[in-house]
């Protein structure tokens, strides 16, 4: 028996409408995927997240773990007054190092020199120190939001702070660990004896 023409036509229209919905949905999904892929490719997406990660303390650099004392106690943050440092401007902005140096001096750090770094295109604020001043370096780093710690081959306790373009401001003093508190190591730190060959220190007069 032949189906009435109107019923068959209705079924055809129903099938066509379903196909149209499905193809439209698939097309929209594919178009959205292409747009998102293009945004990732051009860096419009992901760059903000990457920048946020990139300014996290010690991103991309391995710092030494703070060694325990001879009696086996955990290393602690030093008194600011016992830390001597140079503050060097690694940016093109005149007076940047002085502003940072004055702020650190107001926190009782001993500032021996405020000067210009040999390079003025430093991105990340960097703290240079030697094996003899690891607790002191952690103490300085705790005052910064963007600084990375780089141990070099210097034998004294002088610390160099090279102010980079990512510097915004020091942490509030209330958020900085107190002297004598246990040092919080970076999760990626290595024991001092596993740090390998150290970079050559920036030229400076020895400080005990």
PDB file of N, CA, C and O in Angstrom, residues 87-117:
ATOM      1  N   UNK A  87      73.114  46.982  44.950  1.00  0.00           N
ATOM      2  CA  UNK A  87      71.888  47.035  44.156  1.00  0.00           C
ATOM      3  C   UNK A  87      72.258  47.639  42.815  1.00  0.00           C
ATOM      4  O   UNK A  87      72.750  48.769  42.736  1.00  0.00           O
ATOM      5  N   UNK A  88      72.036  46.863  41.742  1.00  0.00           N
ATOM      6  CA  UNK A  88      72.453  47.262  40.402  1.00  0.00           C
ATOM      7  C   UNK A  88      71.242  47.378  39.485  1.00  0.00           C
ATOM      8  O   UNK A  88      70.364  46.516  39.496  1.00  0.00           O
ATOM      9  N   UNK A  89      71.219  48.425  38.700  1.00  0.00           N
ATOM     10  CA  UNK A  89      70.099  48.672  37.802  1.00  0.00           C
ATOM     11  C   UNK A  89      70.309  47.947  36.477  1.00  0.00           C
ATOM     12  O   UNK A  89      71.222  48.264  35.721  1.00  0.00           O
ATOM     13  N   UNK A  90      69.458  46.971  36.213  1.00  0.00           N
ATOM     14  CA  UNK A  90      69.548  46.225  34.960  1.00  0.00           C
ATOM     15  C   UNK A  90      68.536  46.685  33.937  1.00  0.00           C
ATOM     16  O   UNK A  90      68.299  45.999  32.939  1.00  0.00           O
ATOM     17  N   UNK A  91      67.921  47.847  34.175  1.00  0.00           N
ATOM     18  CA  UNK A  91      66.926  48.382  33.254  1.00  0.00           C
ATOM     19  C   UNK A  91      67.406  49.714  32.683  1.00  0.00           C
ATOM     20  O   UNK A  91      68.427  50.255  33.109  1.00  0.00           O
ATOM     21  N   UNK A  92      66.634  50.248  31.767  1.00  0.00           N
ATOM     22  CA  UNK A  92      66.976  51.533  31.145  1.00  0.00           C
ATOM     23  C   UNK A  92      66.426  52.719  31.928  1.00  0.00           C
ATOM     24  O   UNK A  92      66.624  53.867  31.543  1.00  0.00           O
ATOM     25  N   UNK A  93      65.727  52.435  33.021  1.00  0.00           N
ATOM     26  CA  UNK A  93      65.092  53.508  33.782  1.00  0.00           C
ATOM     27  C   UNK A  93      66.050  54.082  34.813  1.00  0.00           C
ATOM     28  O   UNK A  93      66.469  53.408  35.751  1.00  0.00           O
ATOM     29  N   UNK A  94      66.383  55.326  34.648  1.00  0.00           N
ATOM     30  CA  UNK A  94      67.328  55.987  35.540  1.00  0.00           C
ATOM     31  C   UNK A  94      66.752  56.086  36.957  1.00  0.00           C
ATOM     32  O   UNK A  94      65.574  56.394  37.145  1.00  0.00           O
ATOM     33  N   UNK A  95      67.598  55.805  37.945  1.00  0.00           N
ATOM     34  CA  UNK A  95      67.185  55.932  39.337  1.00  0.00           C
ATOM     35  C   UNK A  95      66.463  54.731  39.904  1.00  0.00           C
ATOM     36  O   UNK A  95      66.078  54.725  41.083  1.00  0.00           O
ATOM     37  N   UNK A  96      66.282  53.693  39.085  1.00  0.00           N
ATOM     38  CA  UNK A  96      65.550  52.505  39.533  1.00  0.00           C
ATOM     39  C   UNK A  96      66.280  51.821  40.683  1.00  0.00           C
ATOM     40  O   UNK A  96      65.677  51.461  41.696  1.00  0.00           O
ATOM     41  N   UNK A  97      67.599  51.628  40.534  1.00  0.00           N
ATOM     42  CA  UNK A  97      68.377  50.940  41.559  1.00  0.00           C
ATOM     43  C   UNK A  97      68.370  51.718  42.871  1.00  0.00           C
ATOM     44  O   UNK A  97      68.289  51.138  43.950  1.00  0.00           O
ATOM     45  N   UNK A  98      68.461  53.031  42.778  1.00  0.00           N
ATOM     46  CA  UNK A  98      68.469  53.850  43.999  1.00  0.00           C
ATOM     47  C   UNK A  98      67.160  53.722  44.752  1.00  0.00           C
ATOM     48  O   UNK A  98      67.146  53.605  45.990  1.00  0.00           O
ATOM     49  N   UNK A  99      66.053  53.730  44.015  1.00  0.00           N
ATOM     50  CA  UNK A  99      64.750  53.596  44.666  1.00  0.00           C
ATOM     51  C   UNK A  99      64.636  52.263  45.394  1.00  0.00           C
ATOM     52  O   UNK A  99      64.178  52.203  46.542  1.00  0.00           O
ATOM     53  N   UNK A 100      65.077  51.184  44.731  1.00  0.00           N
ATOM     54  CA  UNK A 100      65.027  49.856  45.353  1.00  0.00           C
ATOM     55  C   UNK A 100      66.020  49.779  46.506  1.00  0.00           C
ATOM     56  O   UNK A 100      65.713  49.246  47.580  1.00  0.00           O
ATOM     57  N   UNK A 101      67.233  50.330  46.291  1.00  0.00           N
ATOM     58  CA  UNK A 101      68.236  50.313  47.346  1.00  0.00           C
ATOM     59  C   UNK A 101      67.782  51.064  48.587  1.00  0.00           C
ATOM     60  O   UNK A 101      67.980  50.607  49.718  1.00  0.00           O
ATOM     61  N   UNK A 102      67.160  52.216  48.389  1.00  0.00           N
ATOM     62  CA  UNK A 102      66.654  52.992  49.532  1.00  0.00           C
ATOM     63  C   UNK A 102      65.575  52.218  50.276  1.00  0.00           C
ATOM     64  O   UNK A 102      65.523  52.228  51.521  1.00  0.00           O
ATOM     65  N   UNK A 103      64.701  51.532  49.523  1.00  0.00           N
ATOM     66  CA  UNK A 103      63.633  50.765  50.162  1.00  0.00           C
ATOM     67  C   UNK A 103      64.210  49.612  50.989  1.00  0.00           C
ATOM     68  O   UNK A 103      63.738  49.325  52.091  1.00  0.00           O
ATOM     69  N   UNK A 104      65.250  48.952  50.447  1.00  0.00           N
ATOM     70  CA  UNK A 104      65.893  47.858  51.185  1.00  0.00           C
ATOM     71  C   UNK A 104      66.650  48.387  52.393  1.00  0.00           C
ATOM     72  O   UNK A 104      66.677  47.759  53.459  1.00  0.00           O
ATOM     73  N   UNK A 105      67.266  49.543  52.229  1.00  0.00           N
ATOM     74  CA  UNK A 105      67.988  50.147  53.357  1.00  0.00           C
ATOM     75  C   UNK A 105      67.026  50.517  54.472  1.00  0.00           C
ATOM     76  O   UNK A 105      67.362  50.404  55.662  1.00  0.00           O
ATOM     77  N   UNK A 106      65.827  50.937  54.130  1.00  0.00           N
ATOM     78  CA  UNK A 106      64.807  51.239  55.133  1.00  0.00           C
ATOM     79  C   UNK A 106      64.393  49.997  55.905  1.00  0.00           C
ATOM     80  O   UNK A 106      63.817  50.104  56.999  1.00  0.00           O
ATOM     81  N   UNK A 107      64.701  48.814  55.315  1.00  0.00           N
ATOM     82  CA  UNK A 107      64.421  47.554  56.011  1.00  0.00           C
ATOM     83  C   UNK A 107      65.660  47.027  56.735  1.00  0.00           C
ATOM     84  O   UNK A 107      65.721  45.860  57.109  1.00  0.00           O
ATOM     85  N   UNK A 108      66.641  47.902  56.876  1.00  0.00           N
ATOM     86  CA  UNK A 108      67.871  47.638  57.646  1.00  0.00           C
ATOM     87  C   UNK A 108      68.889  46.756  56.940  1.00  0.00           C
ATOM     88  O   UNK A 108      69.842  46.287  57.576  1.00  0.00           O
ATOM     89  N   UNK A 109      68.717  46.516  55.635  1.00  0.00           N
ATOM     90  CA  UNK A 109      69.782  45.844  54.893  1.00  0.00           C
ATOM     91  C   UNK A 109      70.953  46.810  54.733  1.00  0.00           C
ATOM     92  O   UNK A 109      70.760  48.034  54.656  1.00  0.00           O
ATOM     93  N   UNK A 110      72.145  46.269  54.663  1.00  0.00           N
ATOM     94  CA  UNK A 110      73.339  47.083  54.478  1.00  0.00           C
ATOM     95  C   UNK A 110      73.620  47.204  52.981  1.00  0.00           C
ATOM     96  O   UNK A 110      73.981  46.228  52.335  1.00  0.00           O
ATOM     97  N   UNK A 111      73.473  48.392  52.443  1.00  0.00           N
ATOM     98  CA  UNK A 111      73.682  48.638  51.015  1.00  0.00           C
ATOM     99  C   UNK A 111      75.077  49.242  50.831  1.00  0.00           C
ATOM    100  O   UNK A 111      75.331  50.369  51.261  1.00  0.00           O
ATOM    101  N   UNK A 112      75.966  48.482  50.208  1.00  0.00           N
ATOM    102  CA  UNK A 112      77.343  48.964  50.030  1.00  0.00           C
ATOM    103  C   UNK A 112      77.487  49.808  48.775  1.00  0.00           C
ATOM    104  O   UNK A 112      78.297  50.735  48.728  1.00  0.00           O
ATOM    105  N   UNK A 113      76.706  49.479  47.729  1.00  0.00           N
ATOM    106  CA  UNK A 113      76.833  50.175  46.451  1.00  0.00           C
ATOM    107  C   UNK A 113      75.490  50.200  45.729  1.00  0.00           C
ATOM    108  O   UNK A 113      74.732  49.235  45.784  1.00  0.00           O
ATOM    109  N   UNK A 114      75.229  51.339  45.082  1.00  0.00           N
ATOM    110  CA  UNK A 114      74.103  51.434  44.160  1.00  0.00           C
ATOM    111  C   UNK A 114      74.695  51.868  42.823  1.00  0.00           C
ATOM    112  O   UNK A 114      75.348  52.910  42.733  1.00  0.00           O
ATOM    113  N   UNK A 115      74.496  51.050  41.795  1.00  0.00           N
ATOM    114  CA  UNK A 115      75.188  51.313  40.538  1.00  0.00           C
ATOM    115  C   UNK A 115      74.360  50.774  39.368  1.00  0.00           C
ATOM    116  O   UNK A 115      73.266  50.240  39.545  1.00  0.00           O
ATOM    117  N   UNK A 116      74.930  50.913  38.175  1.00  0.00           N
ATOM    118  CA  UNK A 116      74.307  50.399  36.954  1.00  0.00           C
ATOM    119  C   UNK A 116      74.944  49.066  36.584  1.00  0.00           C
ATOM    120  O   UNK A 116      76.169  48.937  36.635  1.00  0.00           O
ATOM    121  N   UNK A 117      74.124  48.096  36.243  1.00  0.00           N
ATOM    122  CA  UNK A 117      74.622  46.793  35.819  1.00  0.00           C
ATOM    123  C   UNK A 117      75.249  46.925  34.433  1.00  0.00           C
ATOM    124  O   UNK A 117      74.940  47.839  33.675  1.00  0.00           O
TER     125      UNK A 117
END
